[in-house]
mmCIF file of C-alpha atoms in Angstrom:
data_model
loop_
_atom_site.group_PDB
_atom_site.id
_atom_site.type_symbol
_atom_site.label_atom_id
_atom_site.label_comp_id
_atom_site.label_asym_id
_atom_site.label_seq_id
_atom_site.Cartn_x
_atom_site.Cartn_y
_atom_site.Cartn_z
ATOM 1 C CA UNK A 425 -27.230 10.962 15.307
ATOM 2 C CA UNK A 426 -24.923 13.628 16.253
ATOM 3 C CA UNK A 427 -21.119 14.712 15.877
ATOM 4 C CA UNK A 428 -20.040 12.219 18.600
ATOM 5 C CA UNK A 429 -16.618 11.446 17.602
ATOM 6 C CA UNK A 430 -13.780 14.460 18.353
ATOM 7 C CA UNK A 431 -10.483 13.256 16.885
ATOM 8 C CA UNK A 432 -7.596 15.883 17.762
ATOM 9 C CA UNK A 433 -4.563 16.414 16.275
ATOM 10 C CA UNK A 434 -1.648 18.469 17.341
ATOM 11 C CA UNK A 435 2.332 18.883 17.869
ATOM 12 C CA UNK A 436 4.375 21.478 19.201
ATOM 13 C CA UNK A 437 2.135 24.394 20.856
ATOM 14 C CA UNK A 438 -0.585 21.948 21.090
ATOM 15 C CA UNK A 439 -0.065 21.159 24.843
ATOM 16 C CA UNK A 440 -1.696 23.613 25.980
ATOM 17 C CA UNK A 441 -4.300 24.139 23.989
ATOM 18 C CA UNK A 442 -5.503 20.916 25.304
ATOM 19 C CA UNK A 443 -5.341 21.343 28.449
ATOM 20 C CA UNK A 444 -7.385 24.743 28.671
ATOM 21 C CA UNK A 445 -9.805 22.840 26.186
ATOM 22 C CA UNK A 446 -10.859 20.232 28.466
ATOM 23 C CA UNK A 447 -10.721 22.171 31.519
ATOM 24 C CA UNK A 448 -14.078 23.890 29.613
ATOM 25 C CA UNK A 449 -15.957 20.803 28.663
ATOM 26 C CA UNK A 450 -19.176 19.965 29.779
ATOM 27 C CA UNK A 451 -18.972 16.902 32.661
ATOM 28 C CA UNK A 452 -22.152 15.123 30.712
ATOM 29 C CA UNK A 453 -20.667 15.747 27.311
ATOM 30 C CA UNK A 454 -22.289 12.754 24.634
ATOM 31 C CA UNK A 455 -18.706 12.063 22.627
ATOM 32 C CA UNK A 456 -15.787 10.542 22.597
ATOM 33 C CA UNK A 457 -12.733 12.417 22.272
ATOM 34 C CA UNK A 458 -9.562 11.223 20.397
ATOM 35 C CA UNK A 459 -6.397 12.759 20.403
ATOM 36 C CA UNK A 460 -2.858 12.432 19.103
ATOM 37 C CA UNK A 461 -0.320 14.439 20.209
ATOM 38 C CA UNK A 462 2.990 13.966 18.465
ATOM 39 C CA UNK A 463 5.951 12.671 21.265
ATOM 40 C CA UNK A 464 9.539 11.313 21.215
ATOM 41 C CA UNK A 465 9.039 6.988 21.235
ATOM 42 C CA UNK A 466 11.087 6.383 24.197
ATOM 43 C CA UNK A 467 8.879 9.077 26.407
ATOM 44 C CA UNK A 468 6.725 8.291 28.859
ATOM 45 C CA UNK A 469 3.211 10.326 28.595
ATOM 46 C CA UNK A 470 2.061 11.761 31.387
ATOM 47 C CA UNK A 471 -1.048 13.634 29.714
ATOM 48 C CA UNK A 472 -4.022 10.833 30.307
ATOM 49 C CA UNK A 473 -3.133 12.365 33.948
ATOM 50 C CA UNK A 474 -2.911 16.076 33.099
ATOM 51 C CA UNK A 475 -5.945 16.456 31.546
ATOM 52 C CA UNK A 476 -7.990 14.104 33.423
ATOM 53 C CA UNK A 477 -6.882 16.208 36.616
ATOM 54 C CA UNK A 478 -7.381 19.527 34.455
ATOM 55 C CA UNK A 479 -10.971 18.533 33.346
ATOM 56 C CA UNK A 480 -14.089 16.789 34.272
ATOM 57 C CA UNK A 481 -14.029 14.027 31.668
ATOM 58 C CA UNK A 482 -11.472 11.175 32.654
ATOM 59 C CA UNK A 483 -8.279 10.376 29.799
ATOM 60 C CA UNK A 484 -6.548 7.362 29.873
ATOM 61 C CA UNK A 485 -4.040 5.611 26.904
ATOM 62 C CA UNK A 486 -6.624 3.107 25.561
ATOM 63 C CA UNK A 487 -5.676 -0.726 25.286
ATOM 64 C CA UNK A 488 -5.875 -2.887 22.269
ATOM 65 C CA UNK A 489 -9.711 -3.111 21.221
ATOM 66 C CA UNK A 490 -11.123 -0.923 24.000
ATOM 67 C CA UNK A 491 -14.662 -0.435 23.551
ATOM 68 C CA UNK A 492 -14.871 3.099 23.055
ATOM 69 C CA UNK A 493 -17.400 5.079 26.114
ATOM 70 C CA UNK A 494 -18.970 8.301 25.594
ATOM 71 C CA UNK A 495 -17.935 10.573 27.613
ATOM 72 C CA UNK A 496 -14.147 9.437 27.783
ATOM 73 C CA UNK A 497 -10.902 10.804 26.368
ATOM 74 C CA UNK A 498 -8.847 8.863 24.673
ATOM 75 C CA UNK A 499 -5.104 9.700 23.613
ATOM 76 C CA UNK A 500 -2.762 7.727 21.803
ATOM 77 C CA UNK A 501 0.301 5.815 23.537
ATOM 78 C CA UNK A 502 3.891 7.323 22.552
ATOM 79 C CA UNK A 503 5.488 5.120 19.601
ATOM 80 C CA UNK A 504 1.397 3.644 18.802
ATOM 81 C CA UNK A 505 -1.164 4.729 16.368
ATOM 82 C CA UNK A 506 -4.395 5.367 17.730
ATOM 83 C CA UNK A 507 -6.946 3.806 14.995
ATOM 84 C CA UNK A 508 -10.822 4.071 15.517
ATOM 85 C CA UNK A 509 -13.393 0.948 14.467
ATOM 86 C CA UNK A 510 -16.691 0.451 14.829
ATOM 87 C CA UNK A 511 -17.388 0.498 18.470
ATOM 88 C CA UNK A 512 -14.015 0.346 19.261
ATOM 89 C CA UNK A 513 -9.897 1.030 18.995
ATOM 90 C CA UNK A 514 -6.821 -0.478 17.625
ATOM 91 C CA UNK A 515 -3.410 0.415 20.007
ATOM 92 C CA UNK A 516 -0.791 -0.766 16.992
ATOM 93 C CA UNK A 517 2.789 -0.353 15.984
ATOM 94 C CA UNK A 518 2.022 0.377 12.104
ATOM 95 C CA UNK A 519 4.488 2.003 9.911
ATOM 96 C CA UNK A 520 5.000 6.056 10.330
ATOM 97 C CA UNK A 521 3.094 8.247 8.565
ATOM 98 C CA UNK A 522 5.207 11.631 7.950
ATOM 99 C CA UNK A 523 7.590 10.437 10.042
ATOM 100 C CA UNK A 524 5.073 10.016 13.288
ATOM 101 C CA UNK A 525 3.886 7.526 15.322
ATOM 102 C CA UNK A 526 1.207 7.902 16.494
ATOM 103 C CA UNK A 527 0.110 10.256 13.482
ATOM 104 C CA UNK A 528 -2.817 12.519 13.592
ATOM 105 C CA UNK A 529 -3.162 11.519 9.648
ATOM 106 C CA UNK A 530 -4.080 7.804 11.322
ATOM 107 C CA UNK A 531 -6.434 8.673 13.749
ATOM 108 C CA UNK A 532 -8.448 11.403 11.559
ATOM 109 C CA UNK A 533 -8.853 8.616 8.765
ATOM 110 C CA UNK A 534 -9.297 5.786 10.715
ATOM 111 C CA UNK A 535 -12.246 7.740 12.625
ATOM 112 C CA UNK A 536 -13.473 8.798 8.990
ATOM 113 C CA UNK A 537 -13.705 5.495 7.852
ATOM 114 C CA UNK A 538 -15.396 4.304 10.829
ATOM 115 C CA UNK A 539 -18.048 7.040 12.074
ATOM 116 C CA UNK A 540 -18.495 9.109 8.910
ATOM 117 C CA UNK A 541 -20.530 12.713 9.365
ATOM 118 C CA UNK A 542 -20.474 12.334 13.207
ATOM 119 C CA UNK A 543 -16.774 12.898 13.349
ATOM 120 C CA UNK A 544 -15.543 16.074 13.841
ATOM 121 C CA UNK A 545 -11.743 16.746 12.797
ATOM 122 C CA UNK A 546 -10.043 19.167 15.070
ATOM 123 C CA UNK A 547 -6.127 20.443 14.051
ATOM 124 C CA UNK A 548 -4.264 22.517 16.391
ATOM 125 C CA UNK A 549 -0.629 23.777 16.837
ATOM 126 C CA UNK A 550 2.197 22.106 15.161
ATOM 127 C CA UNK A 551 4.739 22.013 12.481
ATOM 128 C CA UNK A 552 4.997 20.631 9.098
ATOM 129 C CA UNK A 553 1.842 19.488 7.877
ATOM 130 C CA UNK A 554 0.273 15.916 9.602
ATOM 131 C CA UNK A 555 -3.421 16.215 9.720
ATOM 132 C CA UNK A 556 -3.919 17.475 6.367
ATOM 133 C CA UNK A 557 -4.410 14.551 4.594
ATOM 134 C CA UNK A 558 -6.625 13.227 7.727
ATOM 135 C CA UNK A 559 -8.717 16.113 7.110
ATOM 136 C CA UNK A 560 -9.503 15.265 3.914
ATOM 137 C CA UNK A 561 -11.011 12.025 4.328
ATOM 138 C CA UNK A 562 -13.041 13.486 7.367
ATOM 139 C CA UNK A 563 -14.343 16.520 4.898
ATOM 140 C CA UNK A 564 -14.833 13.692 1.913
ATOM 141 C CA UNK A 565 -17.110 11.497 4.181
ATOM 142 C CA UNK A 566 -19.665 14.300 5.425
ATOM 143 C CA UNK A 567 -17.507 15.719 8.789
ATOM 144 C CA UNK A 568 -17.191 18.551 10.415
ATOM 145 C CA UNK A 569 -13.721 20.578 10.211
ATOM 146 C CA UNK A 570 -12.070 22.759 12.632
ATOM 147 C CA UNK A 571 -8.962 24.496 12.668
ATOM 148 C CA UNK A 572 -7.242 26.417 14.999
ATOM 149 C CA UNK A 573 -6.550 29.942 13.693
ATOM 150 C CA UNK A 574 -2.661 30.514 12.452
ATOM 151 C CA UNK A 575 -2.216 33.342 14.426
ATOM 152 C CA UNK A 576 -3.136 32.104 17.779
ATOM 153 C CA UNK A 577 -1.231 29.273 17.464
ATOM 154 C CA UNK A 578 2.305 28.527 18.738
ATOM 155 C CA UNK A 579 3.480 26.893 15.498
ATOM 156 C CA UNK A 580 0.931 27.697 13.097
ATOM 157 C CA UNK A 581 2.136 25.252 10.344
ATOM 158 C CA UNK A 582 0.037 22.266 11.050
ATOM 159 C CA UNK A 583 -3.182 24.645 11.054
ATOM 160 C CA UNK A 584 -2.094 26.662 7.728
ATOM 161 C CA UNK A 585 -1.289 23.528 5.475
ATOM 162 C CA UNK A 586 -5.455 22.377 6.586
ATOM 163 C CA UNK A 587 -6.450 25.943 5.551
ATOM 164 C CA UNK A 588 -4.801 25.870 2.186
ATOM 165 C CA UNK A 589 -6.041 22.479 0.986
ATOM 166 C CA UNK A 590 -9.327 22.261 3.295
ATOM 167 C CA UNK A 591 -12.767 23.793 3.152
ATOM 168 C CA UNK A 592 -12.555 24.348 7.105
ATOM 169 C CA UNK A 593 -15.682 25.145 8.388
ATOM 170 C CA UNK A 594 -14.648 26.825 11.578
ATOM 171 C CA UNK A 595 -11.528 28.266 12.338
ATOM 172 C CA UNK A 596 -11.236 28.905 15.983
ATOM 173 C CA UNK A 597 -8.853 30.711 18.903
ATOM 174 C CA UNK A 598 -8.386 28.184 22.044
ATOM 175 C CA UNK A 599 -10.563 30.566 23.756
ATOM 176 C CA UNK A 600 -13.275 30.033 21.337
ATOM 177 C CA UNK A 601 -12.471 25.865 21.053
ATOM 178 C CA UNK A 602 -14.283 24.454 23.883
ATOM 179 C CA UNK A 603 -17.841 26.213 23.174
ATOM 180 C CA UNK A 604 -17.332 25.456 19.283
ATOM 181 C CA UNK A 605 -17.052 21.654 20.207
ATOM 182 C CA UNK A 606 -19.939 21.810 22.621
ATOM 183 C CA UNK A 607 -22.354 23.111 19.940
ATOM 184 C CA UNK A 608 -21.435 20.748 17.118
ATOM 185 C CA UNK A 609 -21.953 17.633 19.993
ATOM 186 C CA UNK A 610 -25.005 18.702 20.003
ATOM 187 C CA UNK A 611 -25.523 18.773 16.449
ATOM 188 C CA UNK A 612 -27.459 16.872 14.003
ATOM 189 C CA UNK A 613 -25.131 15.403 11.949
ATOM 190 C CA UNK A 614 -25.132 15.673 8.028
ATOM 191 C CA UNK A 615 -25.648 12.742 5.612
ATOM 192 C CA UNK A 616 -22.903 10.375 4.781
ATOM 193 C CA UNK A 617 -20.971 11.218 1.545
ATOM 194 C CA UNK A 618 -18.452 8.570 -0.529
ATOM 195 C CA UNK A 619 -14.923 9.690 -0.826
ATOM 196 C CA UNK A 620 -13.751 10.158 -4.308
ATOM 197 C CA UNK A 621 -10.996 8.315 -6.082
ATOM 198 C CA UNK A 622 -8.091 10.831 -4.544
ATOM 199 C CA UNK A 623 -9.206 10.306 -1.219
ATOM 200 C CA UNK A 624 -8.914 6.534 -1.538
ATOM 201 C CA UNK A 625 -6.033 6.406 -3.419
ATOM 202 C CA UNK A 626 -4.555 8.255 -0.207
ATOM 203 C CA UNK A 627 -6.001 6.448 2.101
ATOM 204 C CA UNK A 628 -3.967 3.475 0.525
ATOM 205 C CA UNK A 629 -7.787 1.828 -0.155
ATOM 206 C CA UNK A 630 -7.138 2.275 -4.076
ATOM 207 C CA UNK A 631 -3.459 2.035 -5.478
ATOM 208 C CA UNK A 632 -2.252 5.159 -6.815
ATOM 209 C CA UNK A 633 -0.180 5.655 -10.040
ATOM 210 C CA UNK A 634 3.530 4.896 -9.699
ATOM 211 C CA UNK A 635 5.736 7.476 -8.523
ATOM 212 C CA UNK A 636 9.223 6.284 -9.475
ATOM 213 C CA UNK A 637 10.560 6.844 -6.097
ATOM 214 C CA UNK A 638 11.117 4.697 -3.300
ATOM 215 C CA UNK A 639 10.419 4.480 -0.042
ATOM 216 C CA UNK A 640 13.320 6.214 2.448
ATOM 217 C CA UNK A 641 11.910 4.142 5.212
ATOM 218 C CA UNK A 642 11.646 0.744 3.473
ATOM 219 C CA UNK A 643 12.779 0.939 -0.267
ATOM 220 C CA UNK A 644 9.992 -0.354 -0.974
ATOM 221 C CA UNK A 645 8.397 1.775 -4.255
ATOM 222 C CA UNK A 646 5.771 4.703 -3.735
ATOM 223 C CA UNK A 647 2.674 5.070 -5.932
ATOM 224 C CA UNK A 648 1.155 8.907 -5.444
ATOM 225 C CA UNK A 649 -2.657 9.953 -5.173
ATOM 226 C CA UNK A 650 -3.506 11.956 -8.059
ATOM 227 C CA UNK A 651 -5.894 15.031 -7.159
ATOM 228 C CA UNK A 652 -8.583 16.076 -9.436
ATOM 229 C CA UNK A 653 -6.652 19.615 -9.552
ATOM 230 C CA UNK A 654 -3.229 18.809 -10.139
ATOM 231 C CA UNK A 655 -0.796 20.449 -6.966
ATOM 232 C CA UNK A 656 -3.237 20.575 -4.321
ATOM 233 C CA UNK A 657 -1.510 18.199 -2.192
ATOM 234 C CA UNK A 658 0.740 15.639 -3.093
ATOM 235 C CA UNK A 659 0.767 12.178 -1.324
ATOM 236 C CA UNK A 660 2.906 9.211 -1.685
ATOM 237 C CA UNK A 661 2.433 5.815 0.169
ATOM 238 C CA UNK A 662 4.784 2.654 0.299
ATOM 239 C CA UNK A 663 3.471 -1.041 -0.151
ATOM 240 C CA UNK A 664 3.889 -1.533 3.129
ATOM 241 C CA UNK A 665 2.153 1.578 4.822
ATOM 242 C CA UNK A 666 4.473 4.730 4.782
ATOM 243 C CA UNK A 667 2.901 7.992 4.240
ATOM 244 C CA UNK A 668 4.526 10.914 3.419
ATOM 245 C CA UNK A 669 3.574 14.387 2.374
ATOM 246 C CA UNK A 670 5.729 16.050 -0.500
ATOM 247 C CA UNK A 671 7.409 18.063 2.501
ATOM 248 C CA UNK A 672 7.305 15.174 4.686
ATOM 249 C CA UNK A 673 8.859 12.961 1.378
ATOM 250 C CA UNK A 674 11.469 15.538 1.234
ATOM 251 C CA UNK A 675 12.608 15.357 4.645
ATOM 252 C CA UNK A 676 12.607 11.750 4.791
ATOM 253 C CA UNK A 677 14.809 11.202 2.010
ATOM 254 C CA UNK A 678 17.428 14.124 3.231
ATOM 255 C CA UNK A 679 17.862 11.839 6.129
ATOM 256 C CA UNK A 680 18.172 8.685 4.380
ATOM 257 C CA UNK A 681 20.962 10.848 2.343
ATOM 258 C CA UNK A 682 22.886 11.747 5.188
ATOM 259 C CA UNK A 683 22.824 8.834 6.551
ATOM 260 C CA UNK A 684 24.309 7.101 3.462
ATOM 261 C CA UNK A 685 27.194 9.573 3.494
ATOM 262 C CA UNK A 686 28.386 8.593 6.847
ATOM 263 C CA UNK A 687 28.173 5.318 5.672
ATOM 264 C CA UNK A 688 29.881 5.856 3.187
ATOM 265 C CA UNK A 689 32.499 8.023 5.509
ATOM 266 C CA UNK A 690 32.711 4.468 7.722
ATOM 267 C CA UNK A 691 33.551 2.654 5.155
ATOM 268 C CA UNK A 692 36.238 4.611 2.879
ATOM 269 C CA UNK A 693 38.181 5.241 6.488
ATOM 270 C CA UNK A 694 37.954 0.704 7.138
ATOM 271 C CA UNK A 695 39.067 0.514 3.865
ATOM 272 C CA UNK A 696 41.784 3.209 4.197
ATOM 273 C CA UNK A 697 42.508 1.119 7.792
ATOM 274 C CA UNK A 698 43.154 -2.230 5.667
ATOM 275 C CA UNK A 699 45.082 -0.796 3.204
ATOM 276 C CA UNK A 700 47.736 0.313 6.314
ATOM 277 C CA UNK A 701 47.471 -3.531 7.505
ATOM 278 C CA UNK A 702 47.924 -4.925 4.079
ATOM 279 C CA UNK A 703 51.291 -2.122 3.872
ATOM 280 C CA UNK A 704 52.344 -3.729 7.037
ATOM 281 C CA UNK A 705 52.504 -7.611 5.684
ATOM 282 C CA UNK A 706 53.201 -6.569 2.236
ATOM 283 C CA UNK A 707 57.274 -7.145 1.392
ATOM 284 C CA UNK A 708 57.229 -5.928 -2.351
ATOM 285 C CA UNK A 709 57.968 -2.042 -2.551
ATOM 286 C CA UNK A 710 55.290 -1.559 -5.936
ATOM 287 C CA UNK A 711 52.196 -3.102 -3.752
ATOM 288 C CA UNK A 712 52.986 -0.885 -0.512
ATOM 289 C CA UNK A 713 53.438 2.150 -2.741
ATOM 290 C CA UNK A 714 50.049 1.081 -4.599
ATOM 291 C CA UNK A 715 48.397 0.743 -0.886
ATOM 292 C CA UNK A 716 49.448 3.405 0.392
ATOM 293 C CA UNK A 717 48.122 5.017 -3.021
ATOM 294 C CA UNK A 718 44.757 3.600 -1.837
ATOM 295 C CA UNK A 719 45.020 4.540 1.118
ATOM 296 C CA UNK A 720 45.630 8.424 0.919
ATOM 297 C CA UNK A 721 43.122 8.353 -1.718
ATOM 298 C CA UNK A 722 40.030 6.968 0.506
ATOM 299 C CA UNK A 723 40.930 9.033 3.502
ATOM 300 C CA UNK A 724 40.706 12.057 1.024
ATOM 301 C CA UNK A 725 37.271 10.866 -0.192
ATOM 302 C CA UNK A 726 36.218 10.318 3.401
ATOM 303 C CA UNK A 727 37.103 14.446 4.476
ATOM 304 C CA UNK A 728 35.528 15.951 1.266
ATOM 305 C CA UNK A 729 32.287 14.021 2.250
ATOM 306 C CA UNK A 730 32.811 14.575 6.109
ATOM 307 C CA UNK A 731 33.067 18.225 5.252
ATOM 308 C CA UNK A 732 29.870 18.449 3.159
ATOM 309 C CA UNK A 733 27.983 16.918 5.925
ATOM 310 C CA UNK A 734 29.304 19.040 8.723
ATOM 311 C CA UNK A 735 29.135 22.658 7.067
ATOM 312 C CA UNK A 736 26.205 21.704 4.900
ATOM 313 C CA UNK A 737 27.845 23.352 1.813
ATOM 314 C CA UNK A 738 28.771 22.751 -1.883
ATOM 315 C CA UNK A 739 32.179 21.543 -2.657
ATOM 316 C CA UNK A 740 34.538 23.833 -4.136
ATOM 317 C CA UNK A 741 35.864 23.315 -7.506
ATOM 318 C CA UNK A 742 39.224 22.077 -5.826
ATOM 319 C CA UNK A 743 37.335 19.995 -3.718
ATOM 320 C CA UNK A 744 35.259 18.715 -6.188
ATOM 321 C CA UNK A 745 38.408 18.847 -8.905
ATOM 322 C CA UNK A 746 40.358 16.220 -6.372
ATOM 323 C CA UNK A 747 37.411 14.191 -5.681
ATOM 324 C CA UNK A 748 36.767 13.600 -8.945
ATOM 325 C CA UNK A 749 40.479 12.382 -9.770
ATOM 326 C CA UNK A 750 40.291 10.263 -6.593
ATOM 327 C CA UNK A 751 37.482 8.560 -7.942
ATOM 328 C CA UNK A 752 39.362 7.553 -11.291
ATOM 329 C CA UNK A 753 42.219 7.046 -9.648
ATOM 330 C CA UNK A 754 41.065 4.009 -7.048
ATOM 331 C CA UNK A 755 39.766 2.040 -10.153
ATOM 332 C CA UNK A 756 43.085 2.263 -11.714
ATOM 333 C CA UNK A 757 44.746 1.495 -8.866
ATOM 334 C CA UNK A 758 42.841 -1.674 -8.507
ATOM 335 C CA UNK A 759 43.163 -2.556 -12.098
ATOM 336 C CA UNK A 760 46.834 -2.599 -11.522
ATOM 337 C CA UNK A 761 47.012 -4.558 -8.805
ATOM 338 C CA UNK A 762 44.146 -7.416 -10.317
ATOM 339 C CA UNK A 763 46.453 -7.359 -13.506
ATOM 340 C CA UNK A 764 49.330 -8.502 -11.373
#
């Protein structure tokens, strides 16, 4: 039994890496590669073409339960994860991980799960930090880990979060990649190991402590994998199958925030619409004047939060003074006109 089972992960800068790496592989190589590279959902992927014309070894975007071939490289579908079984692959739409789909966390941990101590992980250029948590369950099940080294890389921040959390065993330049890979194939692998209770609580195969957050995907709440050394990496996963890294977490719920505050935009400037219809059908002076109160006061509301979202800064105190009173105000303004 030998390391058999490549699964690749990379993002930006990772392009091509891959394509000088399997322009360098061995025709009769004995494994399977896997790879995700992360891509916009509405793109169509050209690189099953690219690198089967670059290399000897053909790539294709595998269908639902393909038997997997030796010999073959497989990479994931834009908008799909790529998840390894026994003997074969799953092509599905399951919920992001870290804001990706397909996500190298997937793959790695699917492949894990699946082929144990023959799998080796590979991480190359990219931002932000997918793959970590991938690695992980690769290093916690007897695999092989291999990173490519910060400073070759394009965007070395996929590569770096590995290295700080990871016992890598090789870190590698592209250059050095392709003979690296052909020497573990070859390999012996190692004996199986049993992931501990982290890894499975972040695998989502043990339920993790509640995290009092929720989900900026789904809403649905988050439970967090608790490390043996507290701040190693944090990890939070939804009922329903979102993964997020702290970073990732972070990110996720700055653009559910924005997004509420144009909501919230749209809907002071309706209301502030209405209010000019109701002024228009409304014959008694006090209930135009309180209208048009309304009015003015939700259009102001709607520019202090426009402006926050469109300079990115903190209110003034005069901003923030006149927000405030337009906040009391609009209650009072409806009390007086439910009182009526």
């Amino acid at each position: 039994m030998t390391h058999d089972v490549i699964a690749i992960g990379a993002s930006a800068g990772g392009f091509g890496v891959l394509l000088d790496l399997v322009g360098r592989l061995p025709a009769n190589l004995p494994a399977s590669i896997f790879i995700v590279l992360h891509t916009a959902p509405a793109d169509a992927s050209r690189l099953p073409e690219l690198l089967s014309k670059r290399g000897p070894l053909p790539a294709s975007h595998p269908l639902h339960e393909e038997p997997i071939v030796p010999g073959r490289i497989y990479v994931a579908s834009p908008d799909n994860h790529l998840l390894v079984r026994p003997g074969a692959m799953e092509v599905v739409r399951g919920a992001k991980e870290n804001g990706h789909r397909p996500a190298v966390d997937a793959l790695f941990r699917t492949a894990s799960s699946a082929y144990g101590p023959r799998v080796v992980g590979v991480v190359l250029s990219g931002y932000q930090d997918c793959g970590t948590a991938g690695m992980m369950s690769i290093k916690a099940r007897g695999g092989v880990s291999v990173v490519q080294s910060p400073e070759s890389a394009q965007v070395p921040d996929m590569p770096r979060s590995v290295l700080a959390r990871v016992p890598v065993d090789h870190v590698v330049s592209p250059a050095e990649l392709p003979t690296v890979l052909t020497r573990l194939v070859a390999t012996p692998a190692g004996a199986a190991t049993r992931p501990d209770a982290f890894v499975e609580e972040l695998e989502g195969e043990r339920p993790g402590a509640p995290a009092e957050l929720v989900c900026p995907l789904c809403d649905g709440v988050l439970t967090e994998a608790h490390p043996a050394q507290p701040g190693v990496f944090e990890h939070f996963r939804c009922h329903v199958g979102h993964a997020f890294s702290l970073d990732a977490l972070v990110r996720e719920q700055g653009e559910a925030m924005e997004r509420a505050l144009w909501a919230a935009v749209r809907s002071l400037e309706e209301g502030a619409a209405l209010s000019g219809r109701l002024i228009a059908h409304e014959p008694g002076e006090e209930l135009r004047r309180r209208f048009s109160e309304k009015a003015r006061t939700q259009l102001q509301q709607a520019e202090l939060i426009r402006q926050v979202l469109l300079h990115g800064a903190m209110l003034s105190r005069g901003d923030a003074a006149r927000l405030s009173a337009a906040e009391t105000a609009q209650p009072r303004a409806a009390r007086r006109r439910s009182s009526r």
